[in-house]
């Protein structure tokens, strides 16, 4: 197996793992890893894609946002705008 094939295999595994964890989290409402572990894996995928942009595929988890919500969740209106935070892995990240 050549280097490109090894990279493709690694990339496929990363995508498959993230897809599995996303499915458990978003669809089954039954996470099997912590949010922190997921964020680390996802950031590793982004880093891999940054370094190997020729391997990025349209089915990458980085090419979509979340998943459809479960039917049990009803839409609501917030009184104030809900803002998103970047991933924070340390006190330094929080301060920045």
Coordinates of N, CA and C in Angstrom, one line a residue, residues 23-56:
X23 N -24.3 10.1 14.4 CA -25.6 9.4 14.3 C -26.1 9.1 15.7
X24 N -25.2 8.6 16.6 CA -25.6 8.3 18.0 C -26.0 9.5 18.7
X25 N -25.3 10.7 18.5 CA -25.6 11.9 19.2 C -26.9 12.5 18.7
X26 N -27.0 12.8 17.3 CA -28.1 13.6 16.8 C -29.3 12.7 16.5
X27 N -29.2 11.5 16.0 CA -30.4 10.7 15.6 C -30.9 9.9 16.7
X28 N -30.0 9.2 17.4 CA -30.4 8.3 18.5 C -30.5 8.9 19.8
X29 N -30.0 10.2 19.9 CA -30.0 10.9 21.2 C -29.3 10.0 22.3
X30 N -28.2 9.3 21.9 CA -27.5 8.4 22.8 C -26.0 8.5 22.5
X31 N -25.4 9.6 22.9 CA -24.0 9.7 22.6 C -23.1 8.6 23.2
X32 N -22.1 8.2 22.5 CA -21.2 7.1 22.9 C -19.8 7.6 23.2
X33 N -19.6 8.9 23.0 CA -18.3 9.5 23.4 C -18.7 10.9 23.9
X34 N -17.8 11.5 24.7 CA -18.0 12.8 25.2 C -18.0 13.9 24.1
X35 N -18.6 15.1 24.4 CA -18.5 16.2 23.5 C -17.0 16.6 23.2
X36 N -16.3 16.6 24.3 CA -14.8 16.9 24.1 C -14.1 16.0 23.2
X37 N -14.4 14.7 23.4 CA -13.7 13.7 22.5 C -14.1 13.9 21.1
X38 N -15.4 14.2 20.9 CA -15.9 14.4 19.5 C -15.3 15.6 18.9
X39 N -15.2 16.7 19.7 CA -14.6 17.9 19.2 C -13.1 17.7 18.8
X40 N -12.4 16.9 19.6 CA -11.0 16.7 19.2 C -11.0 15.9 17.9
X41 N -11.8 14.9 17.8 CA -11.8 14.1 16.5 C -12.1 14.9 15.3
X42 N -13.2 15.8 15.5 CA -13.6 16.7 14.4 C -12.5 17.6 14.0
X43 N -11.8 18.2 15.0 CA -10.7 19.1 14.8 C -9.5 18.4 14.1
X44 N -9.3 17.1 14.4 CA -8.3 16.4 13.8 C -8.6 16.1 12.3
X45 N -9.9 15.9 12.0 CA -10.4 15.8 10.6 C -10.1 17.1 9.9
X46 N -10.5 18.2 10.4 CA -10.3 19.5 9.8 C -8.8 19.7 9.5
X47 N -7.9 19.4 10.5 CA -6.5 19.6 10.3 C -6.0 18.6 9.2
X48 N -6.5 17.4 9.2 CA -6.1 16.5 8.1 C -6.5 17.0 6.8
X49 N -7.7 17.5 6.7 CA -8.2 18.1 5.4 C -7.4 19.3 5.0
X50 N -7.0 20.1 5.9 CA -6.2 21.3 5.6 C -4.8 20.9 5.0
X51 N -4.3 19.8 5.5 CA -3.0 19.3 5.0 C -3.0 18.4 3.8
X52 N -4.2 17.9 3.5 CA -4.4 17.0 2.4 C -5.7 17.4 1.6
X53 N -5.7 18.6 1.2 CA -6.9 19.1 0.5 C -7.3 18.3 -0.7
X54 N -6.4 17.7 -1.4 CA -6.8 17.0 -2.6 C -7.6 15.7 -2.3
X55 N -7.6 15.3 -1.0 CA -8.3 14.1 -0.6 C -9.8 14.4 -0.1
X56 N -10.1 15.7 0.1 CA -11.4 16.0 0.6 C -12.5 15.5 -0.3

